[in-house]
Amino acid sequence: MIAGDERARLVAGALESISQGSKSFRFASQLFDLPTRERSWLLYSWCRACDDITDGQTLGHDAARVADPAARIAFLHEKTAAAFAGEETGLLPFEALRVVAADCAIPQAIAADHLAGFERDAAGWRPTTTDDLLSYCYQVAGAVGVMMAHVMGVPASDEDTLHRAADLGIAFQLANIARDIVEDARVGRVYLPSDWLEAEGLAGADLADPKHRRALARLAHRLSDMADDYRRSARIGAASLPFRSRWAVLSASGIYGEIATRAAALGPNAWDGRISTSKAEKAALVMEAFWEALWPVKPVPRNVLWTRPSRP
């Protein structure tokens, strides 16, 4: 059991991490009740650290090729396993995970799914098919959605809601990929499936080369359309959450959905600068989500969508 003062220190450190690493998630997290809000920050702290350690970056910025990718992944596995075992790690992000995993009974298998995505990155993996892309999106973001569902009190028996929580993470990652196609290509990362690239005549091409922007715009539009499908599924899952959690989830969905929508709308100019939303725009999307959270939704099956592996 972690004492109150130590827990407060971890929460403060996690708040600093999310405030610098993701203004969008920080904005939406304010809508949670206090215990859920703090737990969401603790989980974010671990997720952020995993991403930064893998990519040699700081709070999501300035990614660079690293010389020791396998050692970094081994470190993540070691410290994550220790956190789930309730052992002290001496490192704030892993101590944060130790607290939130115990508080919310987060399954270690879901955290392992998340780390599997970073293993792919460390190995220089690239997707071949749409299913490859979606499985990666699940690992690096959909698994976080499942862990967040546990933070919000969704029981392990509610498989449909957990699947739809994964869908929201997948939608977020598709938006990220659309926004960052050129930036990723500059550090040797390509997340567009090779069969998509072949269809556009881009097999083996340098995607950072401006001459490919029109083709990339078509692919970004495809990613945006896919993200919309997964966001719609997630909205149905959100309907089963308490109001404040539902409002927070729908706000995050709207803010991230705007990124994918803008990437598609900007066409070849989508990569002239980093796409972002202002505080005023975020506030407007939060108010839109408030009314959306009040409106009932009609349940629909998600059997046409890619589905995560069967786990709690």
Short mmCIF file of N, CA and C in Angstrom, two decimals, residues 3-67:
data_model
loop_
_atom_site.label_atom_id
_atom_site.label_comp_id
_atom_site.label_asym_id
_atom_site.label_seq_id
_atom_site.Cartn_x
_atom_site.Cartn_y
_atom_site.Cartn_z
N ALA A 3 1.51 5.11 0.74
CA ALA A 3 1.00 6.11 1.68
C ALA A 3 0.44 7.31 0.94
N GLY A 4 -0.40 8.10 1.64
CA GLY A 4 -1.06 9.24 1.02
C GLY A 4 -0.11 10.25 0.42
N ASP A 5 0.97 10.59 1.14
CA ASP A 5 1.91 11.59 0.64
C ASP A 5 2.60 11.10 -0.62
N GLU A 6 2.97 9.83 -0.64
CA GLU A 6 3.64 9.28 -1.82
C GLU A 6 2.68 9.21 -3.00
N ARG A 7 1.44 8.84 -2.73
CA ARG A 7 0.44 8.81 -3.80
C ARG A 7 0.24 10.21 -4.37
N ALA A 8 0.16 11.21 -3.49
CA ALA A 8 -0.01 12.60 -3.95
C ALA A 8 1.17 13.02 -4.82
N ARG A 9 2.37 12.58 -4.47
CA ARG A 9 3.55 12.91 -5.28
C ARG A 9 3.45 12.27 -6.67
N LEU A 10 2.99 11.02 -6.69
CA LEU A 10 2.84 10.34 -7.98
C LEU A 10 1.78 11.01 -8.84
N VAL A 11 0.68 11.40 -8.24
CA VAL A 11 -0.38 12.08 -8.99
C VAL A 11 0.12 13.41 -9.54
N ALA A 12 0.88 14.15 -8.72
CA ALA A 12 1.42 15.43 -9.17
C ALA A 12 2.38 15.24 -10.34
N GLY A 13 3.22 14.22 -10.25
CA GLY A 13 4.14 13.94 -11.35
C GLY A 13 3.41 13.51 -12.60
N ALA A 14 2.36 12.72 -12.44
CA ALA A 14 1.57 12.27 -13.59
C ALA A 14 0.84 13.45 -14.23
N LEU A 15 0.34 14.37 -13.40
CA LEU A 15 -0.32 15.56 -13.93
C LEU A 15 0.65 16.39 -14.76
N GLU A 16 1.87 16.53 -14.28
CA GLU A 16 2.88 17.27 -15.04
C GLU A 16 3.15 16.59 -16.38
N SER A 17 3.20 15.26 -16.38
CA SER A 17 3.45 14.51 -17.61
C SER A 17 2.35 14.72 -18.63
N ILE A 18 1.09 14.59 -18.21
CA ILE A 18 -0.01 14.73 -19.16
C ILE A 18 -0.17 16.18 -19.61
N SER A 19 0.15 17.12 -18.73
CA SER A 19 0.02 18.53 -19.08
C SER A 19 0.99 18.92 -20.18
N GLN A 20 2.17 18.30 -20.17
CA GLN A 20 3.16 18.60 -21.20
C GLN A 20 3.06 17.67 -22.41
N GLY A 21 2.61 16.43 -22.15
CA GLY A 21 2.64 15.43 -23.21
C GLY A 21 1.40 15.37 -24.07
N SER A 22 0.24 15.73 -23.52
CA SER A 22 -1.00 15.68 -24.30
C SER A 22 -2.02 16.67 -23.75
N LYS A 23 -2.05 17.85 -24.35
CA LYS A 23 -3.02 18.87 -23.91
C LYS A 23 -4.44 18.40 -24.18
N SER A 24 -4.64 17.60 -25.22
CA SER A 24 -5.99 17.13 -25.55
C SER A 24 -6.52 16.20 -24.46
N PHE A 25 -5.72 15.20 -24.06
CA PHE A 25 -6.15 14.28 -23.01
C PHE A 25 -6.28 15.01 -21.67
N ARG A 26 -5.36 15.93 -21.42
CA ARG A 26 -5.43 16.71 -20.16
C ARG A 26 -6.75 17.48 -20.12
N PHE A 27 -7.11 18.09 -21.21
CA PHE A 27 -8.34 18.88 -21.28
C PHE A 27 -9.55 18.00 -20.99
N ALA A 28 -9.62 16.85 -21.67
CA ALA A 28 -10.78 15.97 -21.50
C ALA A 28 -10.81 15.33 -20.12
N SER A 29 -9.64 15.06 -19.54
CA SER A 29 -9.59 14.36 -18.24
C SER A 29 -10.19 15.19 -17.11
N GLN A 30 -10.26 16.50 -17.28
CA GLN A 30 -10.83 17.35 -16.24
C GLN A 30 -12.30 17.04 -15.99
N LEU A 31 -12.94 16.37 -16.93
CA LEU A 31 -14.37 16.09 -16.81
C LEU A 31 -14.66 14.88 -15.94
N PHE A 32 -13.67 14.04 -15.68
CA PHE A 32 -13.86 12.89 -14.81
C PHE A 32 -14.10 13.33 -13.36
N ASP A 33 -14.73 12.47 -12.57
CA ASP A 33 -14.73 12.68 -11.13
C ASP A 33 -13.29 12.56 -10.64
N LEU A 34 -13.00 13.12 -9.46
CA LEU A 34 -11.61 13.24 -9.01
C LEU A 34 -10.86 11.91 -8.96
N PRO A 35 -11.41 10.83 -8.36
CA PRO A 35 -10.65 9.58 -8.33
C PRO A 35 -10.32 9.05 -9.74
N THR A 36 -11.30 9.10 -10.64
CA THR A 36 -11.05 8.62 -12.01
C THR A 36 -10.05 9.51 -12.72
N ARG A 37 -10.16 10.81 -12.49
CA ARG A 37 -9.23 11.76 -13.12
C ARG A 37 -7.79 11.44 -12.72
N GLU A 38 -7.57 11.27 -11.41
CA GLU A 38 -6.20 11.02 -10.95
C GLU A 38 -5.69 9.68 -11.46
N ARG A 39 -6.55 8.68 -11.47
CA ARG A 39 -6.12 7.37 -11.99
C ARG A 39 -5.81 7.43 -13.48
N SER A 40 -6.58 8.22 -14.22
CA SER A 40 -6.29 8.37 -15.65
C SER A 40 -4.93 9.02 -15.86
N TRP A 41 -4.57 9.97 -15.00
CA TRP A 41 -3.25 10.59 -15.10
C TRP A 41 -2.15 9.59 -14.78
N LEU A 42 -2.36 8.77 -13.76
CA LEU A 42 -1.36 7.77 -13.40
C LEU A 42 -1.12 6.80 -14.55
N LEU A 43 -2.21 6.34 -15.17
CA LEU A 43 -2.06 5.42 -16.30
C LEU A 43 -1.36 6.11 -17.46
N TYR A 44 -1.73 7.36 -17.73
CA TYR A 44 -1.09 8.10 -18.82
C TYR A 44 0.42 8.20 -18.58
N SER A 45 0.82 8.44 -17.34
CA SER A 45 2.25 8.60 -17.03
C SER A 45 3.05 7.38 -17.49
N TRP A 46 2.52 6.19 -17.22
CA TRP A 46 3.21 4.96 -17.65
C TRP A 46 3.21 4.85 -19.18
N CYS A 47 2.06 5.08 -19.79
CA CYS A 47 1.97 4.99 -21.26
C CYS A 47 2.93 5.97 -21.93
N ARG A 48 2.97 7.18 -21.41
CA ARG A 48 3.85 8.21 -21.98
C ARG A 48 5.31 7.78 -21.85
N ALA A 49 5.67 7.25 -20.70
CA ALA A 49 7.06 6.83 -20.49
C ALA A 49 7.43 5.70 -21.43
N CYS A 50 6.53 4.74 -21.65
CA CYS A 50 6.82 3.63 -22.56
C CYS A 50 7.09 4.16 -23.97
N ASP A 51 6.27 5.09 -24.41
CA ASP A 51 6.44 5.67 -25.74
C ASP A 51 7.75 6.43 -25.84
N ASP A 52 8.04 7.26 -24.83
CA ASP A 52 9.25 8.08 -24.86
C ASP A 52 10.51 7.22 -24.80
N ILE A 53 10.50 6.19 -23.96
CA ILE A 53 11.68 5.33 -23.84
C ILE A 53 11.92 4.58 -25.14
N THR A 54 10.86 4.09 -25.77
CA THR A 54 11.02 3.36 -27.02
C THR A 54 11.57 4.24 -28.13
N ASP A 55 11.07 5.49 -28.21
CA ASP A 55 11.41 6.36 -29.33
C ASP A 55 12.54 7.33 -29.04
N GLY A 56 13.09 7.30 -27.84
CA GLY A 56 14.16 8.24 -27.53
C GLY A 56 13.70 9.68 -27.61
N GLN A 57 12.47 9.93 -27.14
CA GLN A 57 11.89 11.27 -27.23
C GLN A 57 11.57 11.80 -25.83
N THR A 58 11.10 13.03 -25.79
CA THR A 58 10.72 13.64 -24.52
C THR A 58 9.27 14.09 -24.60
N LEU A 59 8.41 13.46 -23.80
CA LEU A 59 6.99 13.82 -23.73
C LEU A 59 6.35 13.91 -25.11
N GLY A 60 6.69 12.91 -25.94
CA GLY A 60 6.05 12.81 -27.23
C GLY A 60 6.67 13.64 -28.33
N HIS A 61 7.79 14.31 -28.08
CA HIS A 61 8.38 15.20 -29.07
C HIS A 61 9.83 14.79 -29.38
N ASP A 62 10.26 15.16 -30.58
CA ASP A 62 11.65 14.98 -31.00
C ASP A 62 12.09 13.52 -31.01
N ALA A 63 11.26 12.67 -31.60
CA ALA A 63 11.62 11.26 -31.73
C ALA A 63 12.89 11.12 -32.57
N ALA A 64 13.70 10.15 -32.23
CA ALA A 64 14.95 9.92 -32.95
C ALA A 64 15.25 8.43 -32.95
N ARG A 65 16.06 8.01 -33.92
CA ARG A 65 16.48 6.61 -33.95
C ARG A 65 17.33 6.33 -32.71
N VAL A 66 17.10 5.18 -32.09
CA VAL A 66 17.86 4.83 -30.89
C VAL A 66 18.81 3.68 -31.21
N ALA A 67 19.91 3.64 -30.47
CA ALA A 67 20.95 2.64 -30.75
C ALA A 67 20.70 1.32 -30.05
#
